[in-house]
Tab-separated table of C-alpha atoms and ligand atoms in Angstrom:
chain	number	residue	atom	x	y	z
O	26	MET	CA	-18.187	18.085	-15.669
O	27	ALA	CA	-17.310	16.463	-12.316
O	28	THR	CA	-14.656	17.506	-9.832
O	29	ILE	CA	-13.262	14.668	-7.501
O	30	LEU	CA	-11.090	14.925	-4.492
O	31	ALA	CA	-9.159	11.701	-3.880
O	32	ILE	CA	-7.146	10.364	-0.990
O	33	GLU	CA	-4.568	7.702	-1.146
O	34	SER	CA	-2.933	6.386	2.138
O	35	SER	CA	-2.573	2.628	1.597
O	36	CYS	CA	1.193	2.459	2.362
O	37	ASP	CA	3.761	4.990	3.233
O	38	GLU	CA	2.639	7.808	0.792
O	39	THR	CA	0.110	10.304	2.061
O	40	ALA	CA	-1.488	11.734	-1.211
O	41	ALA	CA	-4.222	13.910	-2.408
O	42	ALA	CA	-5.423	14.755	-5.857
O	43	ILE	CA	-8.176	16.680	-7.536
O	44	CYS	CA	-9.352	16.015	-11.051
O	45	ARG	CA	-11.911	17.603	-13.255
O	46	ASP	CA	-13.190	14.858	-15.563
O	47	GLU	CA	-10.022	13.066	-16.925
O	48	VAL	CA	-7.571	16.051	-16.240
O	49	MET	CA	-5.634	16.355	-12.900
O	50	LEU	CA	-5.759	19.858	-11.328
O	51	SER	CA	-3.354	18.811	-8.667
O	52	ASN	CA	-1.532	15.807	-7.481
O	53	THR	CA	0.176	16.137	-4.072
O	54	VAL	CA	2.439	13.394	-2.449
O	55	PHE	CA	4.056	13.374	0.827
O	56	SER	CA	6.492	10.473	1.058
O	57	GLN	CA	7.022	9.399	4.593
O	58	LEU	CA	10.799	9.364	5.433
O	59	ILE	CA	10.642	7.796	8.842
O	60	HIS	CA	10.730	4.371	7.471
O	61	LYS	CA	14.251	4.634	5.879
O	62	LYS	CA	16.057	3.937	9.083
O	63	TYR	CA	14.105	0.654	9.562
O	64	GLY	CA	14.764	-0.774	6.119
O	65	GLY	CA	11.021	-1.093	5.404
O	66	VAL	CA	7.675	0.213	6.068
O	67	VAL	CA	6.639	0.084	9.781
O	68	PRO	CA	2.846	0.019	9.805
O	69	GLU	CA	2.309	1.689	13.210
O	70	LEU	CA	4.653	4.623	12.279
O	71	ALA	CA	2.830	4.927	8.882
O	72	SER	CA	-0.608	5.390	10.342
O	73	ARG	CA	0.699	7.954	12.759
O	74	ALA	CA	2.591	9.775	10.021
O	75	HIS	CA	-0.641	9.711	7.705
O	76	LEU	CA	-2.543	11.427	10.478
O	77	GLU	CA	0.052	14.085	10.759
O	78	ALA	CA	0.331	14.732	6.995
O	79	ILE	CA	-3.230	14.393	5.693
O	80	VAL	CA	-4.527	17.832	6.513
O	81	PRO	CA	-1.597	19.773	5.069
O	82	VAL	CA	-1.414	17.397	1.997
O	83	VAL	CA	-5.138	17.875	1.322
O	84	ALA	CA	-4.836	21.611	1.828
O	85	GLN	CA	-2.030	21.804	-0.638
O	86	ALA	CA	-3.933	19.839	-3.298
O	87	MET	CA	-6.842	22.210	-2.890
O	88	GLU	CA	-4.666	25.299	-3.179
O	89	GLU	CA	-2.857	23.966	-6.181
O	90	ALA	CA	-6.120	23.062	-7.828
O	91	GLY	CA	-7.559	26.512	-7.082
O	92	CYS	CA	-10.619	24.816	-5.665
O	93	SER	CA	-12.781	25.140	-2.543
O	94	MET	CA	-14.630	22.272	-0.770
O	95	ALA	CA	-17.876	23.516	-2.385
O	96	ASP	CA	-16.388	22.765	-5.880
O	97	ILE	CA	-16.064	19.149	-4.977
O	98	ASP	CA	-18.690	16.729	-6.449
O	99	ALA	CA	-17.503	13.663	-4.733
O	100	PHE	CA	-14.641	12.297	-2.368
O	101	ALA	CA	-12.810	9.178	-3.302
O	102	PHE	CA	-10.487	7.081	-1.278
O	103	THR	CA	-8.318	3.936	-1.440
O	104	GLN	CA	-10.346	1.203	0.194
O	105	SER	CA	-8.105	-1.804	-0.308
O	106	PRO	CA	-5.410	-3.251	-0.451
O	107	GLY	CA	-2.845	-2.022	1.921
O	108	LEU	CA	-1.832	-1.566	5.597
O	109	ILE	CA	-5.037	-1.393	7.352
O	110	GLY	CA	-4.117	1.235	9.890
O	111	SER	CA	-2.975	3.582	7.007
O	112	LEU	CA	-6.155	2.779	4.949
O	113	LEU	CA	-8.215	3.609	8.038
O	114	VAL	CA	-6.793	7.266	8.110
O	115	GLY	CA	-7.652	8.053	4.557
O	116	ALA	CA	-11.044	6.315	4.670
O	117	GLY	CA	-11.951	8.333	7.914
O	118	PHE	CA	-10.810	11.616	6.321
O	119	ALA	CA	-12.822	11.039	3.136
O	120	LYS	CA	-15.875	9.999	4.956
O	121	SER	CA	-15.796	13.118	7.164
O	122	LEU	CA	-15.479	15.314	4.133
O	123	ALA	CA	-18.414	13.510	2.355
O	124	LEU	CA	-20.475	13.768	5.352
O	125	ALA	CA	-19.618	17.432	6.047
O	126	MET	CA	-20.110	18.604	2.447
O	127	ASP	CA	-23.164	16.125	1.948
O	128	LYS	CA	-21.539	14.735	-1.306
O	129	PRO	CA	-21.031	11.117	-2.465
O	130	LEU	CA	-18.342	8.857	-1.049
O	131	ILE	CA	-16.394	6.576	-3.660
O	132	ALA	CA	-14.419	3.652	-2.597
O	133	VAL	CA	-11.490	2.696	-4.956
O	134	GLN	CA	-9.368	-0.447	-5.302
O	135	HIS	CA	-5.609	0.708	-5.343
O	136	MET	CA	-4.587	-1.983	-8.108
O	137	GLU	CA	-7.405	-0.892	-10.451
O	138	ALA	CA	-6.414	2.686	-9.950
O	139	HIS	CA	-2.806	1.949	-10.879
O	140	VAL	CA	-4.127	0.553	-14.237
O	141	LEU	CA	-6.483	3.515	-14.766
O	142	ALA	CA	-3.605	6.004	-14.338
O	143	ASN	CA	-3.027	5.276	-18.055
O	144	LEU	CA	-6.148	7.182	-18.902
O	145	ILE	CA	-5.292	10.500	-17.223
O	146	ARG	CA	-5.195	13.277	-19.683
O	147	LYS	CA	-2.771	16.172	-19.693
O	148	LYS	CA	-4.393	19.663	-19.463
O	149	ASP	CA	-3.613	20.237	-23.113
O	150	ALA	CA	-4.787	16.745	-24.075
O	151	SER	CA	-1.569	16.296	-25.830
O	152	ASN	CA	-1.050	12.653	-24.618
O	153	LYS	CA	-2.469	9.486	-26.032
O	154	VAL	CA	-4.549	7.145	-23.995
O	155	PRO	CA	-5.150	3.628	-24.622
O	156	GLU	CA	-8.337	2.151	-26.310
O	157	PHE	CA	-10.418	-0.457	-24.800
O	158	PRO	CA	-9.840	-3.369	-24.301
O	159	PHE	CA	-6.201	-2.803	-23.349
O	160	LEU	CA	-3.692	-4.879	-21.412
O	161	CYS	CA	-1.762	-3.634	-18.390
O	162	LEU	CA	1.093	-5.085	-16.610
O	163	THR	CA	0.791	-3.700	-12.990
O	164	VAL	CA	4.093	-3.840	-11.160
O	165	SER	CA	4.327	-2.461	-7.550
O	166	GLY	CA	5.892	-3.213	-4.196
O	167	GLY	CA	3.026	-5.445	-3.233
O	168	HIS	CA	1.518	-6.823	-6.413
O	169	THR	CA	2.393	-7.908	-9.842
O	170	GLN	CA	-0.477	-8.500	-12.160
O	171	ILE	CA	-1.528	-8.692	-15.852
O	172	VAL	CA	-4.927	-7.304	-16.352
O	173	ILE	CA	-7.316	-6.890	-19.209
O	174	CYS	CA	-9.061	-3.570	-18.866
O	175	HIS	CA	-12.475	-4.101	-20.745
O	176	SER	CA	-13.698	-0.611	-19.553
O	177	PRO	CA	-12.856	1.572	-16.645
O	178	LEU	CA	-15.294	-0.464	-14.506
O	179	ARG	CA	-14.488	-3.939	-15.700
O	180	LEU	CA	-10.989	-5.109	-15.010
O	181	GLU	CA	-10.023	-8.740	-15.483
O	182	VAL	CA	-6.882	-10.168	-13.676
O	183	ILE	CA	-5.409	-12.773	-16.076
O	184	GLY	CA	-1.792	-13.352	-14.441
O	185	GLN	CA	-0.336	-12.607	-11.177
O	186	THR	CA	2.548	-13.420	-8.957
O	187	LEU	CA	2.586	-16.619	-6.992
O	188	ASP	CA	4.986	-15.233	-4.294
O	189	ASP	CA	6.905	-11.973	-4.101
O	190	ALA	CA	6.001	-8.928	-6.188
O	191	ALA	CA	8.390	-7.331	-8.748
O	192	GLY	CA	8.917	-4.429	-6.494
O	193	GLU	CA	9.661	-6.744	-3.633
O	194	ALA	CA	12.308	-8.500	-5.755
O	195	PHE	CA	13.939	-5.266	-6.572
O	196	ASP	CA	13.831	-4.283	-2.857
O	197	LYS	CA	15.062	-7.530	-1.441
O	198	ALA	CA	17.866	-7.788	-3.923
O	199	ALA	CA	18.873	-4.219	-3.037
O	200	LYS	CA	18.848	-5.107	0.673
O	201	MET	CA	21.183	-8.157	-0.037
O	202	LEU	CA	23.550	-5.673	-1.706
O	203	GLY	CA	23.417	-3.442	1.403
O	204	LEU	CA	21.434	-0.646	-0.328
O	205	PRO	CA	18.773	1.235	1.738
O	206	TYR	CA	14.974	0.947	1.380
O	207	PRO	CA	13.379	1.158	-1.016
O	208	GLY	CA	16.173	-0.113	-3.213
O	209	GLY	CA	14.334	-0.413	-6.505
O	210	PRO	CA	15.206	3.070	-7.673
O	211	LEU	CA	18.831	2.483	-6.487
O	212	ILE	CA	19.220	-0.722	-8.528
O	213	ASP	CA	17.717	1.207	-11.573
O	214	LYS	CA	20.445	4.091	-10.955
O	215	TYR	CA	23.414	1.623	-10.756
O	216	ALA	CA	22.063	-0.623	-13.628
O	217	ALA	CA	22.148	2.375	-15.898
O	218	GLU	CA	26.039	2.427	-15.502
O	219	GLY	CA	26.509	-1.374	-15.869
O	220	THR	CA	26.194	-4.380	-18.199
O	221	PRO	CA	24.121	-7.458	-17.444
O	222	VAL	CA	27.190	-9.843	-17.438
O	223	PHE	CA	26.033	-12.145	-14.633
O	224	SER	CA	23.226	-14.740	-15.492
O	225	PHE	CA	20.304	-15.350	-13.237
O	226	PRO	CA	17.773	-18.305	-14.055
O	227	GLU	CA	14.287	-17.454	-15.616
O	228	PRO	CA	11.728	-19.323	-13.716
O	229	LYS	CA	9.284	-21.731	-15.622
O	230	ILE	CA	5.879	-20.771	-14.208
O	231	PRO	CA	2.685	-21.978	-15.870
O	232	GLU	CA	0.231	-19.670	-17.753
O	233	LEU	CA	0.488	-15.929	-17.326
O	234	ASN	CA	1.681	-16.024	-13.589
O	235	PHE	CA	4.979	-14.910	-12.162
O	236	SER	CA	7.314	-16.069	-9.488
O	237	PHE	CA	10.259	-14.183	-7.924
O	238	SER	CA	11.214	-16.306	-5.047
O	239	GLY	CA	13.621	-18.514	-6.872
O	240	LEU	CA	15.345	-15.424	-8.229
O	241	LYS	CA	15.663	-14.032	-4.683
O	242	THR	CA	17.422	-17.253	-3.639
O	243	ALA	CA	19.650	-17.362	-6.717
O	244	ILE	CA	20.776	-13.837	-5.847
O	245	LEU	CA	21.511	-14.707	-2.357
O	246	TYR	CA	23.739	-17.693	-3.261
O	247	PHE	CA	25.282	-15.735	-6.051
O	248	ILE	CA	26.492	-13.116	-3.713
O	249	ARG	CA	27.548	-15.409	-0.834
O	250	ASP	CA	29.614	-17.596	-3.293
O	251	HIS	CA	31.462	-14.543	-4.852
O	252	GLN	CA	31.982	-13.176	-1.555
O	253	LYS	CA	33.925	-16.194	-0.330
O	254	SER	CA	36.600	-15.639	-2.883
O	255	ASN	CA	36.441	-11.685	-2.876
O	256	PRO	CA	34.941	-9.900	0.176
O	257	ASP	CA	34.886	-6.712	-1.947
O	258	PHE	CA	32.873	-8.400	-4.792
O	259	ILE	CA	29.621	-6.227	-4.218
O	260	ARG	CA	31.451	-2.954	-4.099
O	261	GLU	CA	33.742	-3.721	-7.243
O	262	ASN	CA	30.786	-4.983	-9.262
O	263	MET	CA	27.638	-2.965	-7.936
O	264	ASN	CA	26.790	-1.586	-11.443
O	265	ASP	CA	27.035	-5.014	-13.274
O	266	ILE	CA	25.254	-6.826	-10.572
O	267	CYS	CA	22.370	-4.386	-10.609
O	268	ALA	CA	22.214	-4.515	-14.201
O	269	SER	CA	22.046	-8.334	-14.367
O	270	ILE	CA	19.321	-8.335	-11.593
O	271	GLN	CA	17.399	-5.691	-13.294
O	272	HIS	CA	17.714	-7.404	-16.778
O	273	ARG	CA	16.422	-10.807	-15.344
O	274	ILE	CA	13.344	-9.186	-13.599
O	275	ILE	CA	12.485	-7.190	-16.797
O	276	SER	CA	12.743	-10.277	-19.027
O	277	ILE	CA	10.467	-12.150	-16.594
O	278	LEU	CA	7.825	-9.385	-16.660
O	279	LEU	CA	8.031	-8.681	-20.519
O	280	ASP	CA	8.047	-12.474	-21.548
O	281	LYS	CA	4.718	-12.949	-19.792
O	282	LEU	CA	3.238	-9.741	-21.104
O	283	GLN	CA	4.254	-10.755	-24.737
O	284	SER	CA	2.382	-14.221	-23.937
O	285	ALA	CA	-0.577	-12.265	-22.748
O	286	SER	CA	-0.842	-10.084	-25.811
O	287	ALA	CA	-0.383	-13.207	-28.045
O	288	GLN	CA	-3.138	-15.021	-26.161
O	289	THR	CA	-5.659	-12.296	-26.108
O	290	GLY	CA	-4.778	-10.808	-29.450
O	291	ILE	CA	-4.700	-7.355	-27.665
O	292	HIS	CA	-2.072	-4.910	-28.967
O	293	GLU	CA	-3.002	-1.785	-26.864
O	294	ILE	CA	-0.579	-2.235	-23.943
O	295	CYS	CA	0.096	-0.373	-20.832
O	296	ILE	CA	2.400	-0.629	-17.619
O	297	ALA	CA	1.594	0.679	-14.407
O	298	GLY	CA	2.664	0.778	-10.634
O	299	GLY	CA	5.848	1.924	-8.870
O	300	VAL	CA	8.149	-0.382	-10.876
O	301	SER	CA	6.951	1.049	-14.190
O	302	ALA	CA	9.064	3.989	-13.032
O	303	ASN	CA	12.098	1.800	-13.671
O	304	LYS	CA	14.163	3.072	-16.696
O	305	GLY	CA	15.230	-0.286	-17.997
O	306	LEU	CA	11.624	-1.589	-18.018
O	307	ARG	CA	10.376	1.525	-19.677
O	308	ARG	CA	13.167	1.326	-22.424
O	309	ASP	CA	12.585	-2.396	-23.017
O	310	PHE	CA	8.848	-2.363	-22.837
O	311	LEU	CA	8.812	0.319	-25.653
O	312	ALA	CA	11.426	-1.572	-27.695
O	313	LEU	CA	9.481	-4.706	-27.447
O	314	GLY	CA	6.231	-2.812	-28.360
O	315	GLN	CA	7.892	-1.351	-31.465
O	316	LYS	CA	9.129	-4.795	-32.554
O	317	LEU	CA	5.755	-6.440	-32.141
O	318	GLY	CA	3.621	-3.646	-33.507
O	319	TRP	CA	2.066	-2.705	-29.981
O	320	HIS	CA	0.560	0.645	-29.125
O	321	THR	CA	2.337	1.191	-25.886
O	322	TYR	CA	1.465	3.546	-23.038
O	323	ILE	CA	3.233	4.458	-19.801
O	324	PRO	CA	1.617	7.069	-17.246
O	325	PRO	CA	3.686	10.049	-16.564
O	326	PHE	CA	6.234	9.435	-13.817
O	327	GLU	CA	4.269	11.122	-11.109
O	328	TYR	CA	1.308	8.681	-11.691
O	329	CYS	CA	3.473	5.481	-11.587
O	330	THR	CA	4.582	5.236	-7.903
O	331	ASP	CA	1.690	5.617	-5.348
O	332	ASN	CA	-0.245	8.807	-5.879
O	333	ALA	CA	-3.809	10.083	-5.487
O	334	GLY	CA	-4.312	11.143	-9.039
O	335	MET	CA	-4.928	7.503	-9.984
O	336	ILE	CA	-7.550	7.260	-7.230
O	337	ALA	CA	-9.148	10.456	-8.543
O	338	ILE	CA	-9.512	9.139	-12.166
O	339	ALA	CA	-10.749	5.751	-10.931
O	340	GLY	CA	-13.219	7.648	-8.682
O	341	TYR	CA	-14.330	9.835	-11.650
O	342	TYR	CA	-15.439	6.795	-13.610
O	343	LYS	CA	-17.365	5.506	-10.674
O	344	PHE	CA	-18.960	8.932	-10.336
O	345	LEU	CA	-20.184	8.956	-13.952
O	346	HIS	CA	-21.973	5.531	-13.151
O	347	HIS	CA	-23.247	6.610	-9.802
O	348	ILE	CA	-21.215	3.933	-8.134
O	349	PHE	CA	-21.127	5.298	-4.497
O	350	SER	CA	-20.298	3.889	-1.136
O	351	PRO	CA	-22.134	4.194	2.195
O	352	LEU	CA	-20.596	5.968	5.126
O	353	ASP	CA	-20.198	2.631	7.003
O	354	THR	CA	-17.878	1.242	4.274
O	355	VAL	CA	-14.730	-0.087	5.915
O	356	PRO	CA	-11.326	-0.460	4.247
O	357	SER	CA	-9.753	-3.853	3.696
O	358	ALA	CA	-6.083	-4.980	3.786
O	359	ARG	CA	-6.629	-7.506	1.032
O	360	VAL	CA	-8.446	-6.929	-2.356
R	25	LIG	O1	3.193	1.356	-6.613
R	25	LIG	P1	4.164	1.547	-5.522
R	25	LIG	O2	4.658	2.978	-5.388
R	25	LIG	O3	3.609	1.165	-4.228
R	25	LIG	C1	2.966	-0.039	-4.046
R	25	LIG	O4	1.713	-0.037	-4.231
R	25	LIG	O5	3.603	-1.002	-3.530
R	25	LIG	O6	5.496	0.669	-5.812
R	25	LIG	C2	6.518	0.648	-4.848
R	25	LIG	C3	7.548	-0.226	-5.407
R	25	LIG	C4	8.805	-0.394	-4.619
R	25	LIG	O7	9.056	-1.793	-4.442
R	25	LIG	C5	9.945	0.343	-5.139
R	25	LIG	O8	11.270	-0.201	-4.963
R	25	LIG	C6	9.628	0.167	-6.747
R	25	LIG	O9	8.095	0.259	-6.696
R	25	LIG	N1	10.157	1.042	-7.583
R	25	LIG	C7	11.085	0.901	-8.495
R	25	LIG	C8	11.501	2.022	-9.104
R	25	LIG	N2	10.816	3.132	-8.553
R	25	LIG	C9	9.908	2.516	-7.620
R	25	LIG	N3	11.647	-0.329	-8.864
R	25	LIG	C10	12.730	-0.318	-9.704
R	25	LIG	N4	13.059	0.823	-10.420
R	25	LIG	C11	12.435	1.992	-10.116
R	25	LIG	N5	12.985	3.131	-10.560
R	26	LIG	ZN1	0.747	1.119	-5.404
């Protein structure tokens, strides 16, 4: 049995979690609100906010788990990718704990952790987890990938975005509609009340890769053209515009996922990352899976957006294989 304390600080969430084997004992997330008024994450402010939050966040995770530091077998942290100043806070904190407690330090890659969130087990083991190899569509604010997960330690990227990430497409579209950051969840909310009556083009991108920059431009022109004849166009059509944008982003994602399954012959299929919290994507993914005979998996909501539970489970598998990092390990903004 192994107990891992994990810290995630790659962007604007300060998070800590404790797992015992594949079960989460606690999963604490503090979302930094300071960025809202700037319409996006301000890196300098994020680092400072992590420093303020990290001690209380870790203390809360320990309390909820009913653990003391002496119970922890290893300390995991997000090493990459992310904002470098933010990563440094979590890395420094995890290293200090590992040094003080004389326990191993484990470096985790954030995108891999999003995928492995699908393997987290509920306390009563009531949830199904995917069998290997499985495919995962990982959709977040910074990345969009299709991955084959051969084992918890061997993940192979077989497709990715050539420009914007899916979450970025949601957030930039929301910004054009005058919605606050992060706009993804708001598009989701308005889309639920609307119908996808407006049509946006689907890009023709080779292989299993994605592109969202063309859609971004199409939305920009669409809004500009309609506003010329009706300045209230957005306000009057918000639900349908959001439903149409969301519909297109989802179809781009699921078409490639379907191709990936056909090409690899893999029918164990997962989604992960912040955008997998999107209700439309979840619904359409499950419906497609049912139609094609897939076994489909979506992590519980709290493990979709950035969290430390996913870092903990990724750290747990490394712990099992004694994959530890020296104390001079440095974080990296890129993978
Ligand atoms: O994985 P995540 O929390 O952070 C990164 O690693 O980037 O993903 C954040 C992204 C943001 O772009 C946010 O707008 C998007 O996930 N997101 C959503 C929803 N919830 C979060 N996008 C669409 N619908 C949602 N419900
Ligand atoms: Zn993420």
